[in-house]
Amino acid sequence: MIGSAEWFSPRKFGWGLGIRTKEGIIYVGAALLLMAAIFALPLPLDTRMLLGGGLFALLLLDTLHIMLSVYSKLDEREQSHQAIAERNSSYVAVACIVAYMAYFLISTGTPAQQLPTELAFPLVLLMLMAIAKGATLLYLEREK
């Protein structure tokens, strides 16, 4: 695609890519400048949104391609460390959700059956993310 996997490395904290070389810095800077330039053009808003969305989609696909290349080059030890980190982040996410729910229930005196519906979607989403990460890590641990 556009970027090269040699320009980036796996991030140590969080998810995604870290910049390794000056070419990576130039790539990110050029992407930001292109996006800013598109929205600064004297075109109708719909056209700018369409062009910006197209550029965003292209950069997203390129980033996913780079991430696949970067993470496929990890050795067994690094992959194991990534898996442990993902597992731990899942535990933290679940603990945060439980703590938030407990705080909400205690502070409002609301029975659990009457939780506001606006909390339902983010909580279900976060729980599904935690379950998916946990299931993946269990699979990876038992695969060895």
CSV table of C-alpha atoms in Angstrom, one decimal:
chain,number,residue,atom,x,y,z
A,1,MET,CA,0.0,0.0,0.0
A,2,ILE,CA,1.3,3.5,0.9
A,3,GLY,CA,3.2,3.1,4.2
A,4,SER,CA,5.9,0.5,5.0
A,5,ALA,CA,5.9,-1.8,8.0
A,6,GLU,CA,9.5,-1.0,8.7
A,7,TRP,CA,8.5,2.6,9.6
A,8,PHE,CA,6.4,1.4,12.5
A,9,SER,CA,6.6,-0.8,15.6
A,10,PRO,CA,4.0,-2.3,18.0
A,11,ARG,CA,3.0,0.1,20.7
A,12,LYS,CA,4.1,-0.9,24.2
A,13,PHE,CA,1.2,1.0,25.9
A,14,GLY,CA,-2.2,0.8,24.3
A,15,TRP,CA,-3.1,-0.6,20.9
A,16,GLY,CA,-1.9,0.3,17.4
A,17,LEU,CA,1.4,1.4,16.0
A,18,GLY,CA,4.4,3.4,17.3
A,19,ILE,CA,6.6,5.4,15.0
A,20,ARG,CA,10.1,3.9,14.5
A,21,THR,CA,11.7,5.9,11.8
A,22,LYS,CA,11.7,9.4,10.3
A,23,GLU,CA,9.7,8.1,7.4
A,24,GLY,CA,6.9,7.1,9.8
A,25,ILE,CA,6.9,10.6,11.1
A,26,ILE,CA,6.7,12.0,7.5
A,27,TYR,CA,3.9,9.5,6.7
A,28,VAL,CA,1.8,10.5,9.7
A,29,GLY,CA,2.5,14.2,9.1
A,30,ALA,CA,1.6,14.0,5.4
A,31,ALA,CA,-1.7,12.2,6.2
A,32,LEU,CA,-2.6,14.9,8.7
A,33,LEU,CA,-1.7,17.6,6.2
A,34,LEU,CA,-3.7,16.0,3.4
A,35,MET,CA,-6.7,15.7,5.7
A,36,ALA,CA,-6.4,19.4,6.7
A,37,ALA,CA,-5.9,20.4,3.1
A,38,ILE,CA,-9.0,18.6,2.0
A,39,PHE,CA,-11.2,20.4,4.6
A,40,ALA,CA,-9.6,23.8,3.8
A,41,LEU,CA,-10.5,23.5,0.1
A,42,PRO,CA,-13.1,26.0,-1.1
A,43,LEU,CA,-15.6,23.3,-2.1
A,44,PRO,CA,-19.1,22.5,-0.8
A,45,LEU,CA,-19.2,20.8,2.5
A,46,ASP,CA,-20.7,17.6,1.0
A,47,THR,CA,-17.7,17.3,-1.4
A,48,ARG,CA,-15.2,18.0,1.3
A,49,MET,CA,-16.8,15.3,3.5
A,50,LEU,CA,-16.8,12.8,0.7
A,51,LEU,CA,-13.1,13.5,-0.1
A,52,GLY,CA,-12.2,13.4,3.6
A,53,GLY,CA,-14.1,10.2,4.1
A,54,GLY,CA,-12.4,8.6,1.1
A,55,LEU,CA,-8.9,9.6,2.4
A,56,PHE,CA,-9.8,8.4,5.9
A,57,ALA,CA,-10.9,5.0,4.5
A,58,LEU,CA,-7.7,4.7,2.4
A,59,LEU,CA,-5.6,5.6,5.4
A,60,LEU,CA,-7.5,3.2,7.6
A,61,LEU,CA,-7.0,0.3,5.2
A,62,ASP,CA,-3.3,1.2,4.9
A,63,THR,CA,-2.9,1.3,8.7
A,64,LEU,CA,-4.6,-2.1,9.0
A,65,HIS,CA,-2.3,-3.5,6.4
A,66,ILE,CA,0.7,-2.1,8.2
A,67,MET,CA,-0.5,-3.4,11.5
A,68,LEU,CA,-0.9,-6.9,10.0
A,69,SER,CA,2.6,-6.8,8.7
A,70,VAL,CA,4.1,-5.4,11.9
A,71,TYR,CA,2.4,-7.8,14.3
A,72,SER,CA,3.1,-10.8,12.0
A,73,LYS,CA,6.8,-10.2,12.4
A,74,LEU,CA,6.8,-10.6,16.2
A,75,ASP,CA,8.7,-13.6,17.5
A,76,GLU,CA,7.1,-16.2,19.8
A,77,ARG,CA,8.3,-14.4,23.0
A,78,GLU,CA,6.9,-11.0,21.8
A,79,GLN,CA,3.7,-12.6,20.9
A,80,SER,CA,3.4,-14.2,24.3
A,81,HIS,CA,4.0,-10.8,25.9
A,82,GLN,CA,1.4,-9.2,23.7
A,83,ALA,CA,-1.1,-12.0,24.7
A,84,ILE,CA,-0.4,-11.5,28.4
A,85,ALA,CA,-0.8,-7.7,28.1
A,86,GLU,CA,-4.1,-8.2,26.3
A,87,ARG,CA,-5.3,-10.6,29.0
A,88,ASN,CA,-4.4,-8.1,31.7
A,89,SER,CA,-6.1,-5.3,29.9
A,90,SER,CA,-9.2,-7.4,29.7
A,91,TYR,CA,-9.1,-8.0,33.4
A,92,VAL,CA,-8.7,-4.3,34.1
A,93,ALA,CA,-11.6,-3.5,31.7
A,94,VAL,CA,-13.9,-5.9,33.5
A,95,ALA,CA,-12.8,-4.6,36.9
A,96,CYS,CA,-13.5,-1.0,35.8
A,97,ILE,CA,-17.0,-1.9,34.6
A,98,VAL,CA,-17.8,-3.7,37.8
A,99,ALA,CA,-16.5,-0.8,39.9
A,100,TYR,CA,-18.4,1.8,37.8
A,101,MET,CA,-21.7,-0.2,38.1
A,102,ALA,CA,-21.2,-0.7,41.8
A,103,TYR,CA,-20.5,3.1,42.3
A,104,PHE,CA,-23.6,4.0,40.1
A,105,LEU,CA,-25.9,1.6,42.0
A,106,ILE,CA,-24.6,2.7,45.5
A,107,SER,CA,-24.6,6.4,44.7
A,108,THR,CA,-28.1,6.5,43.2
A,109,GLY,CA,-29.8,3.8,45.3
A,110,THR,CA,-31.2,2.3,42.1
A,111,PRO,CA,-32.0,-1.4,42.0
A,112,ALA,CA,-30.0,-3.3,39.4
A,113,GLN,CA,-33.2,-4.0,37.4
A,114,GLN,CA,-33.8,-0.3,36.9
A,115,LEU,CA,-30.5,0.7,35.4
A,116,PRO,CA,-30.9,3.5,32.8
A,117,THR,CA,-31.0,2.2,29.3
A,118,GLU,CA,-28.4,4.6,28.0
A,119,LEU,CA,-25.8,2.6,30.0
A,120,ALA,CA,-26.8,-0.7,28.4
A,121,PHE,CA,-25.1,-0.3,25.0
A,122,PRO,CA,-21.7,0.8,26.2
A,123,LEU,CA,-21.7,-1.8,29.0
A,124,VAL,CA,-22.7,-4.6,26.6
A,125,LEU,CA,-20.1,-3.4,24.1
A,126,LEU,CA,-17.3,-3.3,26.7
A,127,MET,CA,-18.3,-6.7,28.1
A,128,LEU,CA,-18.3,-8.3,24.6
A,129,MET,CA,-14.9,-6.7,23.9
A,130,ALA,CA,-13.6,-8.2,27.2
A,131,ILE,CA,-15.1,-11.6,26.4
A,132,ALA,CA,-13.6,-11.6,22.9
A,133,LYS,CA,-10.2,-10.7,24.1
A,134,GLY,CA,-10.3,-13.2,26.9
A,135,ALA,CA,-11.5,-16.0,24.7
A,136,THR,CA,-8.8,-15.2,22.1
A,137,LEU,CA,-6.1,-15.3,24.8
A,138,LEU,CA,-7.4,-18.5,26.3
A,139,TYR,CA,-7.3,-20.0,22.8
A,140,LEU,CA,-3.7,-18.7,22.3
A,141,GLU,CA,-2.6,-20.1,25.7
A,142,ARG,CA,-4.0,-23.5,25.0
A,143,GLU,CA,-2.7,-23.6,21.5
A,144,LYS,CA,0.9,-23.8,22.7
